Amino acid sequence: MSNHHSILKLQGKVQHYEWGGYTFLPELLGIKNEENLPFAEYWLGVHHSAPAQVSIHNQWVALQELIDNEPASTLSDFVQHHFGNIPYLLKVMDVREMLSIQVHPSKENAIAGFDRENRAGIPLNASARNYKDQNHKPEFMLAISEFWLLHGFKQKEDLEQILNEVIEFQILLPLFRKEGLQSLYCFIMEMEQQSINDLLLPLVKREIRKKQEGLLTKEHPGWWVAKYFHDQAPAGDIDRGIFSIYFFNIVHLQPGEGIFQGAGLPHAYLEGQNIELMSNSDNVLRGGLTKKHIDVAELLANIDFSPIRPDILKGQNRRDGEYVFHFPVPDFSLTHLLLNSDTIFEDKAVSPEIWIVIEGGVIINQQIVVKKGESFIVFPGQVYQILSSGKTSLYKAFVSVPNAYSQDEEN
Ligand SMILES: [Zn+2]
């Protein structure tokens, strides 16, 4: 591979989903947001919905095109053989309003679902499409700011306590005690809309009042219920997704803390900014709290009903300022690098590495200047030196190639 392809500037794509914030991503990316659009996600990868571009001789070219032309040198033998493409998708997210209640399918279910929707003639870009590709979508998020999310079902005792404490939920207790969580969750997710309204309206009104009186904090489900309705009593139907705010764990992450969500684990992001790394997929099965496509039957068919104790990850401190995160899937790993002024970080890429600078700026190999909000890709085999010009925070997505580091670590 010619030398100038070894490290290239990279440009991602912004997704303007309604729940996104107005300032964080525009400021990061140096974009004027004159139309006041929501900037929800910044995608850095090769997913066909929003593919990234690389700069070659000052021209933007599709990264995918470069990979298709030179797969062996851009992907590495290992990645080419196991995945055939860059297997991950790196994102920066700014969550202003809570996201939908969702799960992501296993690879097996994604292949079957994609095929089923193709046979049913649902176009790939149709809003009613669940499966946009044939891949699983395990995901990891690392908080940039304080971050709040719903993550997995609560423990049985905690659920029982909630069903006891919330007057409107008390009628659900016998079913939960007799048949367990799965029956309870399927019951409420399939309940008549009128019954949902009757059950939830007094609860929602009470939570809004309690929040206004200062009786709720973000640890309490009611705070998020009130926020969802912008502190105003709902006029129309009430979304059944509200139940999940009470049934799932509310997790509060500090900057630098992360959490992994595998296939079937129900979750919803509530508020904050993060780095998200996932398999190269856009397969989301939604169960409420969104105007996007909802498919309760498909959600229930993919959900894992096991109670979850959230496992907050802080990464392995490999070297000074370098925090590495590995996961139970081979598709991706993440490094968070915190450098101070005049620190030099040296490494060698063994897979395609996608980098983004979130704070500060760096110079790579004494020639490529990368500023806040900018990204670059390092191709396998390339040795690089990163020099930071001040306090710098950057993130690297990569694939852990077995044994690639064993020699280094023995030294
Ligand atoms: Zn998700």
Short mmCIF file of C-alpha atoms and ligand atoms in Angstrom, two decimals:
data_model
loop_
_atom_site.label_atom_id
_atom_site.label_comp_id
_atom_site.label_asym_id
_atom_site.label_seq_id
_atom_site.Cartn_x
_atom_site.Cartn_y
_atom_site.Cartn_z
CA MET A 1 0.00 0.00 0.00
CA SER A 2 1.29 3.44 -0.85
CA ASN A 3 2.40 5.46 2.12
CA HIS A 4 -0.14 8.25 1.95
CA HIS A 5 -2.95 5.75 2.53
CA SER A 6 -1.54 4.73 5.90
CA ILE A 7 -3.23 7.48 7.90
CA LEU A 8 -6.08 9.54 6.44
CA LYS A 9 -8.39 12.24 7.72
CA LEU A 10 -11.92 10.93 8.06
CA GLN A 11 -15.29 12.67 7.90
CA GLY A 12 -18.45 11.12 9.33
CA LYS A 13 -22.16 11.86 8.93
CA VAL A 14 -24.58 13.58 11.29
CA GLN A 15 -28.00 12.05 12.04
CA HIS A 16 -30.63 14.63 12.95
CA TYR A 17 -32.95 12.44 15.02
CA GLU A 18 -35.52 14.40 16.99
CA TRP A 19 -34.12 13.52 20.40
CA GLY A 20 -30.73 15.10 19.68
CA GLY A 21 -29.32 18.24 21.24
CA TYR A 22 -28.78 21.56 19.48
CA THR A 23 -25.30 22.62 20.54
CA PHE A 24 -22.94 19.80 21.59
CA LEU A 25 -22.31 18.18 18.20
CA PRO A 26 -22.38 21.46 16.21
CA GLU A 27 -19.76 22.89 18.59
CA LEU A 28 -17.67 19.73 18.47
CA LEU A 29 -17.77 19.53 14.68
CA GLY A 30 -17.48 23.27 14.07
CA ILE A 31 -20.85 23.49 12.29
CA LYS A 32 -23.12 26.52 12.58
CA ASN A 33 -26.59 25.27 13.47
CA GLU A 34 -28.52 28.21 12.08
CA GLU A 35 -31.66 26.18 11.36
CA ASN A 36 -31.64 24.94 14.96
CA LEU A 37 -31.75 21.28 13.91
CA PRO A 38 -31.36 18.51 16.47
CA PHE A 39 -27.90 16.94 16.12
CA ALA A 40 -28.33 13.45 17.59
CA GLU A 41 -25.50 11.24 16.34
CA TYR A 42 -22.25 11.53 14.43
CA TRP A 43 -21.47 8.27 12.58
CA LEU A 44 -17.94 7.15 11.77
CA GLY A 45 -18.00 3.91 9.82
CA VAL A 46 -19.06 2.18 6.64
CA HIS A 47 -22.74 1.50 7.36
CA HIS A 48 -24.65 2.10 4.10
CA SER A 49 -27.13 4.46 5.83
CA ALA A 50 -24.43 7.04 6.59
CA PRO A 51 -20.97 6.09 5.30
CA ALA A 52 -17.83 8.04 6.17
CA GLN A 53 -15.40 9.60 3.70
CA VAL A 54 -11.62 9.83 3.70
CA SER A 55 -9.48 12.65 2.41
CA ILE A 56 -7.10 11.62 -0.39
CA HIS A 57 -5.08 14.42 -2.02
CA ASN A 58 -7.56 16.91 -0.52
CA GLN A 59 -10.58 15.18 -2.04
CA TRP A 60 -13.27 13.37 -0.08
CA VAL A 61 -13.69 9.77 -1.22
CA ALA A 62 -15.95 7.06 0.22
CA LEU A 63 -14.02 4.99 2.76
CA GLN A 64 -15.90 1.95 1.46
CA GLU A 65 -14.51 2.53 -2.02
CA LEU A 66 -10.97 2.52 -0.68
CA ILE A 67 -11.64 -0.70 1.21
CA ASP A 68 -13.23 -2.37 -1.81
CA ASN A 69 -10.21 -1.46 -3.93
CA GLU A 70 -7.60 -2.57 -1.42
CA PRO A 71 -9.26 -4.92 1.10
CA ALA A 72 -6.14 -6.71 2.29
CA SER A 73 -4.12 -3.61 3.10
CA THR A 74 -7.00 -1.54 4.52
CA LEU A 75 -8.60 -4.25 6.66
CA SER A 76 -5.73 -6.63 7.63
CA ASP A 77 -5.87 -10.34 6.82
CA PHE A 78 -7.65 -11.09 10.08
CA VAL A 79 -10.45 -8.53 9.63
CA GLN A 80 -10.86 -9.33 5.95
CA HIS A 81 -11.14 -13.04 6.68
CA HIS A 82 -13.47 -12.77 9.69
CA PHE A 83 -15.68 -9.83 8.75
CA GLY A 84 -15.02 -8.81 5.13
CA ASN A 85 -15.36 -5.13 6.07
CA ILE A 86 -14.86 -2.78 9.00
CA PRO A 87 -17.05 -4.63 11.50
CA TYR A 88 -17.79 -1.73 13.82
CA LEU A 89 -19.52 1.65 13.81
CA LEU A 90 -18.28 4.46 16.05
CA LYS A 91 -20.65 7.25 17.07
CA VAL A 92 -20.75 10.38 19.17
CA MET A 93 -24.20 10.92 20.65
CA ASP A 94 -25.95 13.86 22.29
CA VAL A 95 -29.14 12.76 24.04
CA ARG A 96 -31.43 15.69 24.90
CA GLU A 97 -34.71 13.77 25.07
CA MET A 98 -34.95 10.11 26.00
CA LEU A 99 -34.65 7.50 23.28
CA SER A 100 -37.07 4.68 22.56
CA ILE A 101 -37.31 1.52 24.64
CA GLN A 102 -35.33 -0.91 22.52
CA VAL A 103 -33.47 -4.17 22.09
CA HIS A 104 -31.07 -5.30 19.40
CA PRO A 105 -31.31 -8.76 17.83
CA SER A 106 -28.79 -11.58 17.88
CA LYS A 107 -27.01 -12.26 14.58
CA GLU A 108 -29.20 -15.31 14.02
CA ASN A 109 -32.43 -13.34 14.54
CA ALA A 110 -31.15 -10.47 12.38
CA ILE A 111 -30.46 -12.79 9.44
CA ALA A 112 -33.91 -14.38 9.77
CA GLY A 113 -35.67 -11.01 10.26
CA PHE A 114 -33.88 -9.34 7.34
CA ASP A 115 -34.81 -12.23 5.09
CA ARG A 116 -38.46 -12.22 6.30
CA GLU A 117 -38.87 -8.48 5.66
CA ASN A 118 -37.25 -8.84 2.23
CA ARG A 119 -39.68 -11.59 1.31
CA ALA A 120 -42.56 -9.42 2.56
CA GLY A 121 -41.37 -6.73 0.12
CA ILE A 122 -40.72 -4.03 2.74
CA PRO A 123 -38.20 -1.61 1.19
CA LEU A 124 -34.88 -1.24 3.03
CA ASN A 125 -35.48 2.43 3.73
CA ALA A 126 -39.16 2.05 4.74
CA SER A 127 -39.98 3.46 8.16
CA ALA A 128 -41.83 0.22 9.00
CA ARG A 129 -38.66 -1.83 8.50
CA ASN A 130 -37.12 -3.42 11.65
CA TYR A 131 -34.10 -5.09 10.06
CA LYS A 132 -31.88 -2.79 8.00
CA ASP A 133 -29.06 -5.33 7.67
CA GLN A 134 -28.15 -8.92 8.62
CA ASN A 135 -25.94 -8.12 11.54
CA HIS A 136 -26.27 -8.20 15.33
CA LYS A 137 -25.78 -4.90 17.14
CA PRO A 138 -24.13 -5.35 20.50
CA GLU A 139 -23.14 -1.89 21.70
CA PHE A 140 -20.90 -0.22 24.22
CA MET A 141 -21.28 3.34 25.42
CA LEU A 142 -18.74 5.43 27.24
CA ALA A 143 -19.94 8.58 28.98
CA ILE A 144 -18.39 11.91 27.93
CA SER A 145 -20.65 13.88 30.30
CA GLU A 146 -22.70 12.59 33.21
CA PHE A 147 -24.98 10.11 31.51
CA TRP A 148 -28.31 8.49 32.44
CA LEU A 149 -29.85 5.40 30.89
CA LEU A 150 -32.29 2.56 31.43
CA HIS A 151 -30.46 -0.77 31.29
CA GLY A 152 -32.00 -4.23 31.74
CA PHE A 153 -34.76 -5.42 34.05
CA LYS A 154 -34.49 -4.79 37.78
CA GLN A 155 -33.97 -7.61 40.25
CA LYS A 156 -37.10 -9.51 41.29
CA GLU A 157 -37.21 -7.98 44.81
CA ASP A 158 -36.87 -4.47 43.41
CA LEU A 159 -39.63 -5.06 40.88
CA GLU A 160 -41.88 -6.40 43.60
CA GLN A 161 -41.19 -3.29 45.66
CA ILE A 162 -42.08 -0.98 42.73
CA LEU A 163 -45.29 -2.91 42.05
CA ASN A 164 -46.16 -2.49 45.72
CA GLU A 165 -45.24 1.16 46.07
CA VAL A 166 -46.93 2.51 42.95
CA ILE A 167 -50.68 2.29 43.71
CA GLU A 168 -51.62 1.95 40.03
CA PHE A 169 -49.29 -1.06 39.67
CA GLN A 170 -50.67 -3.00 42.64
CA ILE A 171 -53.23 -4.81 40.48
CA LEU A 172 -50.29 -6.28 38.51
CA LEU A 173 -48.71 -7.88 41.60
CA PRO A 174 -50.69 -11.16 41.58
CA LEU A 175 -49.76 -11.83 37.93
CA PHE A 176 -46.09 -11.05 38.63
CA ARG A 177 -46.02 -13.28 41.70
CA LYS A 178 -47.79 -16.13 39.96
CA GLU A 179 -46.26 -16.06 36.48
CA GLY A 180 -43.18 -13.87 36.71
CA LEU A 181 -41.71 -10.98 34.80
CA GLN A 182 -42.12 -12.26 31.26
CA SER A 183 -45.88 -12.70 31.64
CA LEU A 184 -46.21 -9.34 33.35
CA TYR A 185 -44.21 -7.50 30.66
CA CYS A 186 -46.03 -9.19 27.78
CA PHE A 187 -49.33 -8.40 29.50
CA ILE A 188 -48.69 -4.66 29.77
CA MET A 189 -47.10 -4.44 26.32
CA GLU A 190 -50.17 -6.03 24.76
CA MET A 191 -52.81 -4.32 26.93
CA GLU A 192 -55.64 -2.30 25.33
CA GLN A 193 -54.69 1.34 24.88
CA GLN A 194 -57.72 2.52 26.90
CA SER A 195 -56.67 0.42 29.89
CA ILE A 196 -53.13 1.80 29.60
CA ASN A 197 -54.52 5.35 29.67
CA ASP A 198 -56.76 4.61 32.67
CA LEU A 199 -53.88 3.03 34.56
CA LEU A 200 -51.16 5.54 33.76
CA LEU A 201 -52.88 8.95 33.64
CA PRO A 202 -53.23 9.42 37.41
CA LEU A 203 -49.67 8.15 37.89
CA VAL A 204 -48.20 10.52 35.29
CA LYS A 205 -50.08 13.50 36.78
CA ARG A 206 -48.85 12.62 40.27
CA GLU A 207 -45.21 12.29 39.11
CA ILE A 208 -45.38 15.68 37.36
CA ARG A 209 -46.72 17.27 40.55
CA LYS A 210 -44.06 15.58 42.70
CA LYS A 211 -41.29 16.75 40.35
CA GLN A 212 -42.63 20.31 40.46
CA GLU A 213 -42.65 20.13 44.27
CA GLY A 214 -39.00 19.05 44.20
CA LEU A 215 -39.75 15.61 45.61
CA LEU A 216 -38.05 13.63 42.83
CA THR A 217 -34.45 13.20 41.72
CA LYS A 218 -33.06 11.60 38.57
CA GLU A 219 -32.65 8.32 40.47
CA HIS A 220 -36.45 8.12 40.56
CA PRO A 221 -38.45 6.82 37.54
CA GLY A 222 -41.03 9.58 38.11
CA TRP A 223 -38.46 12.28 37.29
CA TRP A 224 -38.00 10.80 33.80
CA VAL A 225 -41.74 10.28 33.33
CA ALA A 226 -42.32 13.99 34.09
CA LYS A 227 -39.46 14.97 31.79
CA TYR A 228 -40.88 12.80 28.99
CA PHE A 229 -44.14 14.77 29.16
CA HIS A 230 -42.29 18.12 29.54
CA ASP A 231 -43.97 18.49 32.95
CA GLN A 232 -47.43 18.76 31.35
CA ALA A 233 -50.27 16.29 31.81
CA PRO A 234 -50.70 14.25 28.62
CA ALA A 235 -53.75 15.05 26.52
CA GLY A 236 -53.91 11.96 24.25
CA ASP A 237 -53.00 8.31 24.60
CA ILE A 238 -50.23 7.41 27.02
CA ASP A 239 -47.27 5.47 25.67
CA ARG A 240 -46.92 1.99 27.21
CA GLY A 241 -43.17 2.49 27.18
CA ILE A 242 -43.71 4.42 30.44
CA PHE A 243 -43.90 1.08 32.32
CA SER A 244 -40.33 0.29 31.31
CA ILE A 245 -39.02 3.39 33.09
CA TYR A 246 -40.19 1.72 36.32
CA PHE A 247 -39.17 -1.85 35.45
CA PHE A 248 -35.63 -1.22 34.14
CA ASN A 249 -32.53 -0.24 36.12
CA ILE A 250 -31.80 3.49 36.07
CA VAL A 251 -28.03 3.81 35.62
CA HIS A 252 -26.02 6.96 36.27
CA LEU A 253 -22.56 7.05 34.67
CA GLN A 254 -19.76 9.52 35.31
CA PRO A 255 -17.49 10.65 32.45
CA GLY A 256 -15.10 7.80 31.63
CA GLU A 257 -17.53 5.11 32.78
CA GLY A 258 -19.17 2.80 30.27
CA ILE A 259 -21.68 0.00 29.89
CA PHE A 260 -22.07 -2.84 27.39
CA GLN A 261 -25.43 -3.98 25.99
CA GLY A 262 -25.50 -7.34 24.30
CA ALA A 263 -28.24 -8.90 22.16
CA GLY A 264 -31.66 -8.91 23.81
CA LEU A 265 -30.83 -6.56 26.68
CA PRO A 266 -33.58 -3.92 26.85
CA HIS A 267 -32.40 -0.34 27.28
CA ALA A 268 -33.07 3.33 26.58
CA TYR A 269 -30.73 6.29 26.79
CA LEU A 270 -32.14 9.07 28.94
CA GLU A 271 -29.77 12.04 28.89
CA GLY A 272 -26.18 13.10 28.23
CA GLN A 273 -23.32 12.76 25.75
CA ASN A 274 -21.42 9.61 24.97
CA ILE A 275 -19.17 7.72 22.63
CA GLU A 276 -20.95 4.67 21.31
CA LEU A 277 -19.30 1.73 19.61
CA MET A 278 -21.28 -1.11 18.09
CA SER A 279 -21.25 -3.73 15.40
CA ASN A 280 -21.83 -2.27 11.96
CA SER A 281 -25.61 -2.47 12.12
CA ASP A 282 -28.75 -0.37 12.46
CA ASN A 283 -31.10 -3.09 13.68
CA VAL A 284 -33.32 -1.70 16.42
CA LEU A 285 -36.56 -3.24 17.75
CA ARG A 286 -38.59 -0.58 19.51
CA GLY A 287 -41.25 -0.88 22.18
CA GLY A 288 -42.36 2.68 22.75
CA LEU A 289 -41.50 6.28 23.65
CA THR A 290 -40.75 7.17 20.04
CA LYS A 291 -42.37 8.28 16.81
CA LYS A 292 -40.14 5.80 14.98
CA HIS A 293 -41.48 2.37 14.02
CA ILE A 294 -42.65 0.27 17.00
CA ASP A 295 -43.02 -3.48 16.78
CA VAL A 296 -44.00 -4.93 20.15
CA ALA A 297 -44.23 -8.53 18.93
CA GLU A 298 -40.72 -8.37 17.46
CA LEU A 299 -39.42 -6.67 20.60
CA LEU A 300 -40.90 -9.38 22.82
CA ALA A 301 -39.48 -12.12 20.58
CA ASN A 302 -35.96 -10.73 21.02
CA ILE A 303 -35.95 -9.50 24.62
CA ASP A 304 -33.98 -11.19 27.40
CA PHE A 305 -36.10 -11.19 30.56
CA SER A 306 -33.26 -12.00 32.96
CA PRO A 307 -32.78 -9.50 35.78
CA ILE A 308 -29.60 -7.46 35.28
CA ARG A 309 -27.10 -6.00 37.72
CA PRO A 310 -25.53 -3.18 35.68
CA ASP A 311 -21.81 -3.78 35.21
CA ILE A 312 -20.12 -0.39 34.98
CA LEU A 313 -16.84 -0.58 33.05
CA LYS A 314 -13.82 1.70 33.53
CA GLY A 315 -11.40 0.00 31.14
CA GLN A 316 -7.95 -1.52 31.65
CA ASN A 317 -5.26 1.05 32.27
CA ARG A 318 -2.71 -0.27 29.77
CA ARG A 319 -0.32 2.69 29.84
CA ASP A 320 -0.36 6.17 31.30
CA GLY A 321 -3.61 7.77 30.11
CA GLU A 322 -4.63 4.78 27.98
CA TYR A 323 -7.84 2.97 28.95
CA VAL A 324 -8.75 -0.07 26.87
CA PHE A 325 -12.18 -1.72 26.79
CA HIS A 326 -12.74 -5.25 25.52
CA PHE A 327 -16.12 -6.95 25.17
CA PRO A 328 -17.65 -10.41 24.79
CA VAL A 329 -17.87 -9.90 21.00
CA PRO A 330 -14.92 -9.97 18.54
CA ASP A 331 -16.26 -7.09 16.40
CA PHE A 332 -14.77 -4.15 18.29
CA SER A 333 -12.68 -2.78 21.13
CA LEU A 334 -12.33 0.80 22.32
CA THR A 335 -9.45 2.86 23.66
CA HIS A 336 -9.86 6.13 25.51
CA LEU A 337 -6.65 8.13 25.44
CA LEU A 338 -6.10 11.06 27.79
CA LEU A 339 -2.91 12.94 26.98
CA ASN A 340 -1.26 16.00 28.52
CA SER A 341 0.79 18.60 26.72
CA ASP A 342 3.94 17.32 25.06
CA THR A 343 3.10 13.69 25.73
CA ILE A 344 3.98 11.32 22.91
CA PHE A 345 1.92 8.19 22.43
CA GLU A 346 3.36 5.53 20.13
CA ASP A 347 1.68 2.45 18.74
CA LYS A 348 1.24 0.26 15.70
CA ALA A 349 -2.14 -0.44 14.12
CA VAL A 350 -2.99 -4.11 13.62
CA SER A 351 -6.54 -3.51 12.35
CA PRO A 352 -8.23 -0.46 10.80
CA GLU A 353 -8.42 2.08 13.63
CA ILE A 354 -10.94 4.92 13.60
CA TRP A 355 -10.06 7.83 15.86
CA ILE A 356 -11.89 10.97 16.98
CA VAL A 357 -10.53 13.88 19.02
CA ILE A 358 -13.11 15.14 21.51
CA GLU A 359 -10.97 17.63 23.39
CA GLY A 360 -7.65 19.31 22.57
CA GLY A 361 -5.62 18.53 19.47
CA VAL A 362 -2.78 16.30 18.25
CA ILE A 363 -0.06 16.03 15.62
CA ILE A 364 0.50 12.58 14.15
CA ASN A 365 3.90 11.52 12.85
CA GLN A 366 4.97 15.15 12.94
CA GLN A 367 2.84 16.00 9.92
CA ILE A 368 -0.92 15.46 10.30
CA VAL A 369 -2.67 17.98 12.52
CA VAL A 370 -5.96 16.77 14.02
CA LYS A 371 -8.11 19.24 15.93
CA LYS A 372 -11.08 18.88 18.27
CA GLY A 373 -13.99 17.18 16.50
CA GLU A 374 -11.80 15.79 13.71
CA SER A 375 -11.30 12.13 12.91
CA PHE A 376 -8.76 9.96 11.20
CA ILE A 377 -8.24 6.37 10.21
CA VAL A 378 -5.02 4.41 10.65
CA PHE A 379 -4.61 1.36 8.46
CA PRO A 380 -3.02 -1.88 9.69
CA GLY A 381 0.74 -2.09 9.78
CA GLN A 382 1.17 1.64 10.31
CA VAL A 383 3.38 2.80 13.17
CA TYR A 384 2.34 6.15 14.58
CA GLN A 385 3.32 8.77 17.11
CA ILE A 386 0.69 11.05 18.56
CA LEU A 387 1.87 14.30 20.10
CA SER A 388 -0.70 16.26 22.08
CA SER A 389 -0.61 20.02 22.19
CA GLY A 390 -2.37 20.27 25.55
CA LYS A 391 -4.95 18.38 27.56
CA THR A 392 -6.40 16.03 24.96
CA SER A 393 -9.09 13.37 24.98
CA LEU A 394 -9.40 11.01 22.05
CA TYR A 395 -11.07 7.71 21.30
CA LYS A 396 -10.02 4.83 19.09
CA ALA A 397 -12.22 2.05 17.73
CA PHE A 398 -10.39 -1.06 16.57
CA VAL A 399 -10.57 -4.82 16.27
CA SER A 400 -8.55 -6.90 18.73
CA VAL A 401 -6.49 -9.20 16.57
CA PRO A 402 -5.54 -12.32 18.57
CA ASN A 403 -1.83 -12.47 19.51
CA ALA A 404 -1.09 -9.14 17.84
CA TYR A 405 0.21 -7.68 21.09
CA SER A 406 1.76 -10.77 22.68
CA GLN A 407 5.26 -9.88 21.49
CA ASP A 408 4.96 -6.29 22.72
CA GLU A 409 3.77 -7.33 26.12
CA GLU A 410 6.66 -9.72 26.68
CA ASN A 411 9.14 -6.90 26.15
ZN ZN B 1 -29.42 0.57 21.55
#
